PDB file of N, CA and C in Angstrom:
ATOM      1  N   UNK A 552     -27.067   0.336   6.570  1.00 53.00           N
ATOM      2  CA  UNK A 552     -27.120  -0.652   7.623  1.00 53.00           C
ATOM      3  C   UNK A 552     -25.710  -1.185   7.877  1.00 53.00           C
ATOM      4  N   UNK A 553     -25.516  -1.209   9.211  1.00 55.00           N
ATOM      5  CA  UNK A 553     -23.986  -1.678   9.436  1.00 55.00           C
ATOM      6  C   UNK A 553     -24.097  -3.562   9.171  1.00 55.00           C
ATOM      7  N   UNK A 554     -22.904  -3.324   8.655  1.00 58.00           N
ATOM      8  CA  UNK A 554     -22.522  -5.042   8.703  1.00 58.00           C
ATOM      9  C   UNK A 554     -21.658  -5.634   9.084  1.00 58.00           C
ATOM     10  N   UNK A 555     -21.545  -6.535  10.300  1.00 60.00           N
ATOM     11  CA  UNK A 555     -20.206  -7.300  10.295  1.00 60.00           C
ATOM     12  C   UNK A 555     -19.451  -8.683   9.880  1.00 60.00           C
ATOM     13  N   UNK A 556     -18.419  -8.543   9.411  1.00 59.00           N
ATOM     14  CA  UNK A 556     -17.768  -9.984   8.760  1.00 59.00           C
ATOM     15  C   UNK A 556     -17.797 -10.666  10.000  1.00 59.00           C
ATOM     16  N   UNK A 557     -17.548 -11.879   9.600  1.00 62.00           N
ATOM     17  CA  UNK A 557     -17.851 -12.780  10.208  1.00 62.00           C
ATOM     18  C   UNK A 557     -16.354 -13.289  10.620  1.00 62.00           C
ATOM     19  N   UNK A 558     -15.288 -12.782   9.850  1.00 66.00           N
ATOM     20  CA  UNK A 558     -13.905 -13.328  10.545  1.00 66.00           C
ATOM     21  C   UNK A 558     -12.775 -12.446   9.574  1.00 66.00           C
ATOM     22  N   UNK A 559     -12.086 -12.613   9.445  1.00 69.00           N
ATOM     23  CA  UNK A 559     -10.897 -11.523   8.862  1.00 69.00           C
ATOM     24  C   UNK A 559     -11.049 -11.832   7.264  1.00 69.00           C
ATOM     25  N   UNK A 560     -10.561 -10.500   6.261  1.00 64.00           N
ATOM     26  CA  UNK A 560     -10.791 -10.552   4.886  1.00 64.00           C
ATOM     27  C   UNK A 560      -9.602  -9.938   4.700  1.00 64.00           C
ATOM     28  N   UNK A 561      -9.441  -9.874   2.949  1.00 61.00           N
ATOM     29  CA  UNK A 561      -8.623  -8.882   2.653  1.00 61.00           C
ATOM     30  C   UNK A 561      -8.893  -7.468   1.771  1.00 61.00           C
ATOM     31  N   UNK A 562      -8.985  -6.072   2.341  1.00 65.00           N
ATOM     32  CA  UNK A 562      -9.204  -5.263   1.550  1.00 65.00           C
ATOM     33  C   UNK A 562      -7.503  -4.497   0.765  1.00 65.00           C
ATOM     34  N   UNK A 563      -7.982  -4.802  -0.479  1.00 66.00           N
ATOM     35  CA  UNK A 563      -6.600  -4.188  -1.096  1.00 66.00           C
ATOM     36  C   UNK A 563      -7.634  -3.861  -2.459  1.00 66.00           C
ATOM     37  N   UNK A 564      -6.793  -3.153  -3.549  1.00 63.00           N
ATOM     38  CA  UNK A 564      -7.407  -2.947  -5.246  1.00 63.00           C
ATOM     39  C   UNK A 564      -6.716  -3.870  -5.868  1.00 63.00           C
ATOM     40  N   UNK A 565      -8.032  -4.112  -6.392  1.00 63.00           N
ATOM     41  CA  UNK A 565      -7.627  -5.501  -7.633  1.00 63.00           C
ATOM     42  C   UNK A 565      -6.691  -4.683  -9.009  1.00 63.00           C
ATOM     43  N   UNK A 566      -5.434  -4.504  -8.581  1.00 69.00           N
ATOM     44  CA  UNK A 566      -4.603  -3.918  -9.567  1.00 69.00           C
ATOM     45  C   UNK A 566      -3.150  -4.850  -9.430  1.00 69.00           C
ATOM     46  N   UNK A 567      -2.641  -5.533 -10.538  1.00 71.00           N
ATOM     47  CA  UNK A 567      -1.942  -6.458 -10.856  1.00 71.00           C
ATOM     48  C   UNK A 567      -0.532  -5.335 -10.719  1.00 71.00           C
ATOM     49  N   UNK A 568       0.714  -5.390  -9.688  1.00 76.00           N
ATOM     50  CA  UNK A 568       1.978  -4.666  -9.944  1.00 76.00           C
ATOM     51  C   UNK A 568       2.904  -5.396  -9.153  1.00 76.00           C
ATOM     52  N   UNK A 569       4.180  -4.849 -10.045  1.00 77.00           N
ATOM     53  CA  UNK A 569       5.433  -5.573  -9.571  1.00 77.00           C
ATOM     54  C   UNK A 569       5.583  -4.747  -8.173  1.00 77.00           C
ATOM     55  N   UNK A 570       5.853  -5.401  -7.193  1.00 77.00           N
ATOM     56  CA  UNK A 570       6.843  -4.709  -6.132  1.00 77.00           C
ATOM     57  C   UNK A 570       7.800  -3.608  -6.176  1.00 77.00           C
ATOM     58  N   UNK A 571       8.320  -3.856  -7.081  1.00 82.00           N
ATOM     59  CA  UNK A 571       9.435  -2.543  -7.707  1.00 82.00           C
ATOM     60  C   UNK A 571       8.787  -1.394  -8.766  1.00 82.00           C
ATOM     61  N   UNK A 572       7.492  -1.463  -8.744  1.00 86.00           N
ATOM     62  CA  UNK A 572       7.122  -0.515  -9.325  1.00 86.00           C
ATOM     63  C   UNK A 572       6.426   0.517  -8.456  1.00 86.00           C
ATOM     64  N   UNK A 573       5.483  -0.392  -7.766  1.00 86.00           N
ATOM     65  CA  UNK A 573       5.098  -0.141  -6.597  1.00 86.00           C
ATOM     66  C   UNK A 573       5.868   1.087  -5.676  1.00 86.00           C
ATOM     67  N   UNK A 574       7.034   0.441  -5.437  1.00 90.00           N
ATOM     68  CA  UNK A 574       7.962   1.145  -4.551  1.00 90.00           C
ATOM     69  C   UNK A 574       8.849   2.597  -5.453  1.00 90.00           C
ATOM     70  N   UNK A 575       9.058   2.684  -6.429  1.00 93.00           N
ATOM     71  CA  UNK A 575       9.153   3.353  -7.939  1.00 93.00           C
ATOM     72  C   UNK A 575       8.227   4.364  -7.652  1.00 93.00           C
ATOM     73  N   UNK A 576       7.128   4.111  -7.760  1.00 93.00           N
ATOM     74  CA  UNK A 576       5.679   5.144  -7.852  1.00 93.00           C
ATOM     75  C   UNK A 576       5.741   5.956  -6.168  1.00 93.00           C
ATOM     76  N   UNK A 577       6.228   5.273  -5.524  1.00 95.00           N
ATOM     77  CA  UNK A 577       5.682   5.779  -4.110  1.00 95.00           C
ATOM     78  C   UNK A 577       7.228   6.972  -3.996  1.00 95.00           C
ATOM     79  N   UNK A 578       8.558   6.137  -4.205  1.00 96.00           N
ATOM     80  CA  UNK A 578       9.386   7.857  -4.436  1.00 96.00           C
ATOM     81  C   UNK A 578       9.324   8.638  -5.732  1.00 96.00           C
ATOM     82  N   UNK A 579       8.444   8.527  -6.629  1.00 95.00           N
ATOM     83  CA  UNK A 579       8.191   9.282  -7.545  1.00 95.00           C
ATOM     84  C   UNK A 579       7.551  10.288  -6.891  1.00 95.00           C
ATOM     85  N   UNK A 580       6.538   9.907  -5.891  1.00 95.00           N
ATOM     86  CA  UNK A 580       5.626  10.623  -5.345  1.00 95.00           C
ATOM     87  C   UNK A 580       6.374  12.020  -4.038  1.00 95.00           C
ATOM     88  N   UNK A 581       7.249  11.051  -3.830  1.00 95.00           N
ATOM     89  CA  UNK A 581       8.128  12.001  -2.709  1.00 95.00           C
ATOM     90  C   UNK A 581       8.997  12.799  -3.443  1.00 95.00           C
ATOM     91  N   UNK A 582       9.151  12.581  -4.892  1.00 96.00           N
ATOM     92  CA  UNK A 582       9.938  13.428  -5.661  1.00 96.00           C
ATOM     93  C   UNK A 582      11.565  13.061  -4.986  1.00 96.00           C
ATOM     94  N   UNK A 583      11.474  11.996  -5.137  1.00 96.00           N
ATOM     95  CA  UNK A 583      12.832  10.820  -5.152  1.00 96.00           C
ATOM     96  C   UNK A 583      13.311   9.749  -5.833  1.00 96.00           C
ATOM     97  N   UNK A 584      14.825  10.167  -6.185  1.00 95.00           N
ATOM     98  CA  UNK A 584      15.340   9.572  -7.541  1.00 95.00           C
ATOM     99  C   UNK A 584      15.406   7.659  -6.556  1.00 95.00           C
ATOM    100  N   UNK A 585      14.875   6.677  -7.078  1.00 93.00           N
ATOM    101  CA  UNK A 585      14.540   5.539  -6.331  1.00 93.00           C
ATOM    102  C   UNK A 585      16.000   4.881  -6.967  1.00 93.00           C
ATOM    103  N   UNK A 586      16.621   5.235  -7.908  1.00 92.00           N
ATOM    104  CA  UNK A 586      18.144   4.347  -8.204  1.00 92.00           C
ATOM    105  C   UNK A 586      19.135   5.227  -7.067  1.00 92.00           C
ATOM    106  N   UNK A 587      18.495   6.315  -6.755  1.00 95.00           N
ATOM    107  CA  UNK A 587      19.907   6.816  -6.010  1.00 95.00           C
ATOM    108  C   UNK A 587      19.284   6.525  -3.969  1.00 95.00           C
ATOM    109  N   UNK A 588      18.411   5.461  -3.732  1.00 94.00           N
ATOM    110  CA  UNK A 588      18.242   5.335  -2.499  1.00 94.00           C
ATOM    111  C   UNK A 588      18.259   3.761  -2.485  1.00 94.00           C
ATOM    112  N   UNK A 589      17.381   3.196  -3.465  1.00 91.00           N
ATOM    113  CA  UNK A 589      17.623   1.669  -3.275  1.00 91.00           C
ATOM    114  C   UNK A 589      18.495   0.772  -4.159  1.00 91.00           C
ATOM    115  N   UNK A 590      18.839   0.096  -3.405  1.00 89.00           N
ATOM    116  CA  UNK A 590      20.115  -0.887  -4.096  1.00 89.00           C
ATOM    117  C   UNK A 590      19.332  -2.567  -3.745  1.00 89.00           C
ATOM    118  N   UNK A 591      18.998  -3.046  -4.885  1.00 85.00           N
ATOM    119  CA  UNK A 591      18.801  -4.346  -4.670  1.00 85.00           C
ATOM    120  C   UNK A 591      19.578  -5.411  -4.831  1.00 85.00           C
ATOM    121  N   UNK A 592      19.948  -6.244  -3.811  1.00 88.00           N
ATOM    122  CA  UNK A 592      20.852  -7.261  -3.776  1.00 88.00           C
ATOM    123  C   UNK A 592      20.176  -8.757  -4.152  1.00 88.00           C
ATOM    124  N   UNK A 593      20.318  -9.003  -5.272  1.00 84.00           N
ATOM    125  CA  UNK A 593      19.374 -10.258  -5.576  1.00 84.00           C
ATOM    126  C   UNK A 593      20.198 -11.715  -4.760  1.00 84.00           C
ATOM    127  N   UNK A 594      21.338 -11.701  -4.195  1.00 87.00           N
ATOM    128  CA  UNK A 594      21.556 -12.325  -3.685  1.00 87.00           C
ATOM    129  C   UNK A 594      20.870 -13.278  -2.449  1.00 87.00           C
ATOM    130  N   UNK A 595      20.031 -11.862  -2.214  1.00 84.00           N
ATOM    131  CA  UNK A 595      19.289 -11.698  -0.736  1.00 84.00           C
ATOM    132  C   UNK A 595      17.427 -12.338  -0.951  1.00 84.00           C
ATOM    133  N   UNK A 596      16.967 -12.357  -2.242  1.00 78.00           N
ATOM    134  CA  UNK A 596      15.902 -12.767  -2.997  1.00 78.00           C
ATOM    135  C   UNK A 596      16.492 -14.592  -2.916  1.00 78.00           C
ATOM    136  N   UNK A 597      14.640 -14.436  -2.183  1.00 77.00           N
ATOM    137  CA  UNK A 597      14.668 -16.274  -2.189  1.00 77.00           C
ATOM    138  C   UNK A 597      13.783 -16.481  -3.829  1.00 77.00           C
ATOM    139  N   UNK A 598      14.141 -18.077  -3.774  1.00 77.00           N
ATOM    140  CA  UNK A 598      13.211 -18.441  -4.944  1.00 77.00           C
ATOM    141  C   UNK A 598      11.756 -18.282  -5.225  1.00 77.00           C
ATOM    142  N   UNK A 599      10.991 -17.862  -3.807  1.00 75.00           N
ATOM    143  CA  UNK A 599       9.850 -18.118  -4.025  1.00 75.00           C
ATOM    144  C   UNK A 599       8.898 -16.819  -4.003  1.00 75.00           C
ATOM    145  N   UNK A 600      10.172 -15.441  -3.418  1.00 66.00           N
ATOM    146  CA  UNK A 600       9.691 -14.113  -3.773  1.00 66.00           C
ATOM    147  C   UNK A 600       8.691 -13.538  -5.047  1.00 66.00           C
ATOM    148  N   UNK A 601       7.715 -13.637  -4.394  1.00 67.00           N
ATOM    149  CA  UNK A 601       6.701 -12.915  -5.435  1.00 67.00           C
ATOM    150  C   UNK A 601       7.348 -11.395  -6.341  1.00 67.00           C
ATOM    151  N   UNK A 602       7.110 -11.447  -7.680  1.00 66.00           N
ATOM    152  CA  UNK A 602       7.473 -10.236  -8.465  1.00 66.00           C
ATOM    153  C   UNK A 602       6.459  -9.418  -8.591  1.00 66.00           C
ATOM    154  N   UNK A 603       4.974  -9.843  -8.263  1.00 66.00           N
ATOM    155  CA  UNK A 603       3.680  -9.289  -8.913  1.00 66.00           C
ATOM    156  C   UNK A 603       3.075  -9.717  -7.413  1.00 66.00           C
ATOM    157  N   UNK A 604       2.659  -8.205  -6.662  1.00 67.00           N
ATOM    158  CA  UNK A 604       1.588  -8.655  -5.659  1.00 67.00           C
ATOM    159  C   UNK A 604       0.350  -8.411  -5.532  1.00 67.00           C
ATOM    160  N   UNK A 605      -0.425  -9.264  -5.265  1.00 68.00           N
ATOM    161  CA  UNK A 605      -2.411  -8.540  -5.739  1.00 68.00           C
ATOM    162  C   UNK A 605      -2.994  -9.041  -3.954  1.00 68.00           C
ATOM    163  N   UNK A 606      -4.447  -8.457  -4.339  1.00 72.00           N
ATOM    164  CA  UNK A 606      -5.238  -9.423  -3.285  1.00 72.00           C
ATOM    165  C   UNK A 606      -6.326  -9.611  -4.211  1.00 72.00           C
ATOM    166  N   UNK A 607      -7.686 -10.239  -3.034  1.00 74.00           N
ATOM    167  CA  UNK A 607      -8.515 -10.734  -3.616  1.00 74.00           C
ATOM    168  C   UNK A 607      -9.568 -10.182  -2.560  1.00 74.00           C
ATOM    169  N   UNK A 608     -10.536  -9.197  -2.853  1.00 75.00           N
ATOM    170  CA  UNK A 608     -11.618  -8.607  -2.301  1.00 75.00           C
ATOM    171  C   UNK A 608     -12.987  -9.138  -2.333  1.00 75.00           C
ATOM    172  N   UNK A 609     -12.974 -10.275  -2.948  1.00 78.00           N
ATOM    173  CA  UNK A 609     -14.334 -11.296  -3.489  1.00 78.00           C
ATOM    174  C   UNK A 609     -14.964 -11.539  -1.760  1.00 78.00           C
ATOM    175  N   UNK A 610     -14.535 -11.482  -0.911  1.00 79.00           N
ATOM    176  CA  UNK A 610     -15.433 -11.853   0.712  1.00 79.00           C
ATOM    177  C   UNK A 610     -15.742 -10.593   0.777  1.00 79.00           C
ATOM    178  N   UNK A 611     -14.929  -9.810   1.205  1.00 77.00           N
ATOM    179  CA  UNK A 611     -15.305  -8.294   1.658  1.00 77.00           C
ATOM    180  C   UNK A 611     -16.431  -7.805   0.771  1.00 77.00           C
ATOM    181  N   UNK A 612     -16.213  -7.817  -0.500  1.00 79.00           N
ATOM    182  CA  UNK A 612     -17.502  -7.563  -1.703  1.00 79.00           C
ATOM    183  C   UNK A 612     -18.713  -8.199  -1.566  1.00 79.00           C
ATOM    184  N   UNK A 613     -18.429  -9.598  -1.255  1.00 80.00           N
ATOM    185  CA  UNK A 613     -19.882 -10.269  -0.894  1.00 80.00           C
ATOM    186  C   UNK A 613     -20.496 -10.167   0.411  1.00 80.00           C
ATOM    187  N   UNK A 614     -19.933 -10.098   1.402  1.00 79.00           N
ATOM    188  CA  UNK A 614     -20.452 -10.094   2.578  1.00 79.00           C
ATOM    189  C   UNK A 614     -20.546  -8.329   2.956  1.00 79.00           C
ATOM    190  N   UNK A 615     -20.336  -7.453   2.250  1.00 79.00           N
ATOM    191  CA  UNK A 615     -20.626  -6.506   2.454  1.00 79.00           C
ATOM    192  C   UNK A 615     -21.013  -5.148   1.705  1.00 79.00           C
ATOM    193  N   UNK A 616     -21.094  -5.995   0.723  1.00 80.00           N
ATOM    194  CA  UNK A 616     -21.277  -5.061  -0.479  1.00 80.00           C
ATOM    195  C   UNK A 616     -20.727  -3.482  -0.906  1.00 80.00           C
ATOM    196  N   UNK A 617     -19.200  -3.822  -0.796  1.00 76.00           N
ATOM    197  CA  UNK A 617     -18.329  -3.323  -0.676  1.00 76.00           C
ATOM    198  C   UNK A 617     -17.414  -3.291  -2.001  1.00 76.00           C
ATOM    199  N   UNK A 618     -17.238  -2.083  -2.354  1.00 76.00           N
ATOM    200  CA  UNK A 618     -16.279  -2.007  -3.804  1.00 76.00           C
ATOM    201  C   UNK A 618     -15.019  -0.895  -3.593  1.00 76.00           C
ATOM    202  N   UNK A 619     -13.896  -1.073  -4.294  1.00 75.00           N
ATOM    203  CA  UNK A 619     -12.932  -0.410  -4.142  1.00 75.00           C
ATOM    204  C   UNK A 619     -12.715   0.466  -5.049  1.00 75.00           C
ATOM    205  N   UNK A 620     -12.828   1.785  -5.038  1.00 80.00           N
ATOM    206  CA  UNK A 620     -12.640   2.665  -6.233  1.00 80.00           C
ATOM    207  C   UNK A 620     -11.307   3.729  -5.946  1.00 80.00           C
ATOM    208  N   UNK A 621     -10.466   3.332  -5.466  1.00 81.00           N
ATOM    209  CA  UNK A 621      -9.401   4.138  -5.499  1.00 81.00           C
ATOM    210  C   UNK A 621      -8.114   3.391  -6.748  1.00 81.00           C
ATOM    211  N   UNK A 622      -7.660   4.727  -7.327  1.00 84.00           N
ATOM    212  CA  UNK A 622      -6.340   3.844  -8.614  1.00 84.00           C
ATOM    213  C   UNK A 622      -5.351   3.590  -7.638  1.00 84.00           C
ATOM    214  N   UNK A 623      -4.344   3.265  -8.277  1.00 85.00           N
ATOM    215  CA  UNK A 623      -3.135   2.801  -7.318  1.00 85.00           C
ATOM    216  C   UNK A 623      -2.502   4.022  -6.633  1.00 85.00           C
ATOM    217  N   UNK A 624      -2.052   5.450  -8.077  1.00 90.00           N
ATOM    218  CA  UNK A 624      -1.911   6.413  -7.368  1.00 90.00           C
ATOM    219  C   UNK A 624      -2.364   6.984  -6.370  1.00 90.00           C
ATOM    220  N   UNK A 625      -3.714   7.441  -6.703  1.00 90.00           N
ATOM    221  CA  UNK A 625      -4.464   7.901  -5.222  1.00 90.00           C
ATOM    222  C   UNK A 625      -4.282   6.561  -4.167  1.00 90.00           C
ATOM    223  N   UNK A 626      -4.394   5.688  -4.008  1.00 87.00           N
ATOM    224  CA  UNK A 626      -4.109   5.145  -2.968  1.00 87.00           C
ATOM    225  C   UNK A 626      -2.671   5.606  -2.300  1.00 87.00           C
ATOM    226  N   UNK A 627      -1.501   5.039  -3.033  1.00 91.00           N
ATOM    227  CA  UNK A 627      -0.063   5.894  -2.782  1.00 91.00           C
ATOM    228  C   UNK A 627      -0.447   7.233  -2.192  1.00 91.00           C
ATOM    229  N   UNK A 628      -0.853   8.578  -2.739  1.00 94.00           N
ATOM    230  CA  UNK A 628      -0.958   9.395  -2.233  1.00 94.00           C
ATOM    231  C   UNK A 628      -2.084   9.413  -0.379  1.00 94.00           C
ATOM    232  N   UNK A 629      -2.612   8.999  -0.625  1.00 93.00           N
ATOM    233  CA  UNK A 629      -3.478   8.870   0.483  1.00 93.00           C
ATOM    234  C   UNK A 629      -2.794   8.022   1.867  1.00 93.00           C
ATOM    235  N   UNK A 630      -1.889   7.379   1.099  1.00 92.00           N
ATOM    236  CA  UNK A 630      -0.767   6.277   2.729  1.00 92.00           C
ATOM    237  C   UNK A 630       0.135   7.775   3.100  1.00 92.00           C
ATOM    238  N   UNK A 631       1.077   8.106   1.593  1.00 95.00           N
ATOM    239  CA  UNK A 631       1.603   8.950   1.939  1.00 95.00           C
ATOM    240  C   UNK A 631       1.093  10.433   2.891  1.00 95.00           C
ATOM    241  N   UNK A 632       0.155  10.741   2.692  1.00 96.00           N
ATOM    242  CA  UNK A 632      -0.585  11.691   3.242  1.00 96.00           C
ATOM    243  C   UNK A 632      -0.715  11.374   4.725  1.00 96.00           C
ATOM    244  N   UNK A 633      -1.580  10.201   5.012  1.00 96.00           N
ATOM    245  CA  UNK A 633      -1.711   9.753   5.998  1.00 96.00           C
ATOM    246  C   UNK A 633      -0.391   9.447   6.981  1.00 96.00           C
ATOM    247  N   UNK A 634       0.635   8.989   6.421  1.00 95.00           N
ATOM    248  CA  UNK A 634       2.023   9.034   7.115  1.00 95.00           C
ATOM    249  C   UNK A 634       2.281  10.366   7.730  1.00 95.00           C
ATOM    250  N   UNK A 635       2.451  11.144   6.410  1.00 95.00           N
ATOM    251  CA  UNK A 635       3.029  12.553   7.145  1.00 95.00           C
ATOM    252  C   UNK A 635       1.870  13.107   8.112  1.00 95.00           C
ATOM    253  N   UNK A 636       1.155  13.294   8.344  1.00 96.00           N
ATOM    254  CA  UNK A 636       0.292  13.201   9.469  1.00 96.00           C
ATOM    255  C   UNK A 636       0.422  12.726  10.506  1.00 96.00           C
ATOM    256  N   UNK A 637       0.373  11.578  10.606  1.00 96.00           N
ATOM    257  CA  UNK A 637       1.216  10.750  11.789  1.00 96.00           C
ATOM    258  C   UNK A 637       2.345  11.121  12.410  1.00 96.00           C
ATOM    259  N   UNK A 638       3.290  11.261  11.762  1.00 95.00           N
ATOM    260  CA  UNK A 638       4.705  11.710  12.139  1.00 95.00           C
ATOM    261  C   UNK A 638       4.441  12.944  12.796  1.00 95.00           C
ATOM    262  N   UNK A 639       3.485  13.805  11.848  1.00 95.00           N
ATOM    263  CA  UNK A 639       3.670  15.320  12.879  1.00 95.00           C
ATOM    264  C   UNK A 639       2.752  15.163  14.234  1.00 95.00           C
ATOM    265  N   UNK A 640       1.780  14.171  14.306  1.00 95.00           N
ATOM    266  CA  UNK A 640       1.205  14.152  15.477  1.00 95.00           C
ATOM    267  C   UNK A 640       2.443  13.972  16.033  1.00 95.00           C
ATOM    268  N   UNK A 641       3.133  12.490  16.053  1.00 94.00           N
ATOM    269  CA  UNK A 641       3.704  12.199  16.609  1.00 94.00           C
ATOM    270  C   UNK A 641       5.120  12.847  17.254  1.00 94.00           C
ATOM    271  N   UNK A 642       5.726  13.726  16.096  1.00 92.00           N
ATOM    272  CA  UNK A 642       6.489  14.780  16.876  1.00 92.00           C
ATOM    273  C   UNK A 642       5.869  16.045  17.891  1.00 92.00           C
ATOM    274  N   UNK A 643       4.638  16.590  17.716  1.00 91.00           N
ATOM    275  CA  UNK A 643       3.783  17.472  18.291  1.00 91.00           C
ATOM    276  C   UNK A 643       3.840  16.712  19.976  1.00 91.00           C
ATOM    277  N   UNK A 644       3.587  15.071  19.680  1.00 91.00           N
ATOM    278  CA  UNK A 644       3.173  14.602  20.911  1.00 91.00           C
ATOM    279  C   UNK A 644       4.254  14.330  21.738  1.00 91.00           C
ATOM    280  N   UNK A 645       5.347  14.367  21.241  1.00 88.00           N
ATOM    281  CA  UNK A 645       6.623  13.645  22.156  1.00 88.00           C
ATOM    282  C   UNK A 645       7.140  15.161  22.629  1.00 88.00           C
ATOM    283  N   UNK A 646       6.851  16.162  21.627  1.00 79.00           N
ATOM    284  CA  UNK A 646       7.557  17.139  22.711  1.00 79.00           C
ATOM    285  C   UNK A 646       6.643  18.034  23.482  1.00 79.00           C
ATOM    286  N   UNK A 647       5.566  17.564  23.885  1.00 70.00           N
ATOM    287  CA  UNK A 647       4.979  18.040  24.919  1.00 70.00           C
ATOM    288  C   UNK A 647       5.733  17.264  26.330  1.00 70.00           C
TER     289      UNK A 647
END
């Protein structure tokens, strides 16, 4: 049976990670050395920059009985996937 929310939620996996690991895992995945592309300037980091980012799926779960079973990797792989896809539509489509 379809269901609709009643106003905006957040779907993400309840998996606790630093930002920089995050981003770590995703050129691991591209088979990219991540010290030889990113340079972090902590200068540029405010005080109130989160180190650890999560969500919270508790609406989406209740109002729809809805669970998230993807790990972090497969998720990573699945954006990544989904990107390169995109791009080739998107080159396919511009040079028509």
């Amino acid at each position: 049976m379809l269901k609709l929310l009643t106003d905006s939620c957040v779907i993400t996996p309840i998996i606790l990670v630093k930002l920089s690991s995050l981003v770590q895992k995703v050129f691991e995945k591209l088979d990219l050395d991540f010290h030889e592309h990113v340079t972090v300037d902590t200068g540029l980091l405010r005080k109130l920059d989160l180190e650890v980012i999560y969500g919270d799926n508790s609406k989406v779960k209740k109002e729809l009985d809805w669970t998230y079973d993807l790990t972090l990797d497969q998720l990573i792989e699945t954006l990544i996937a989904d990107e390169i896809k995109y791009m080739e539509w998107q080159k396919k489509s511009s040079a028509v």
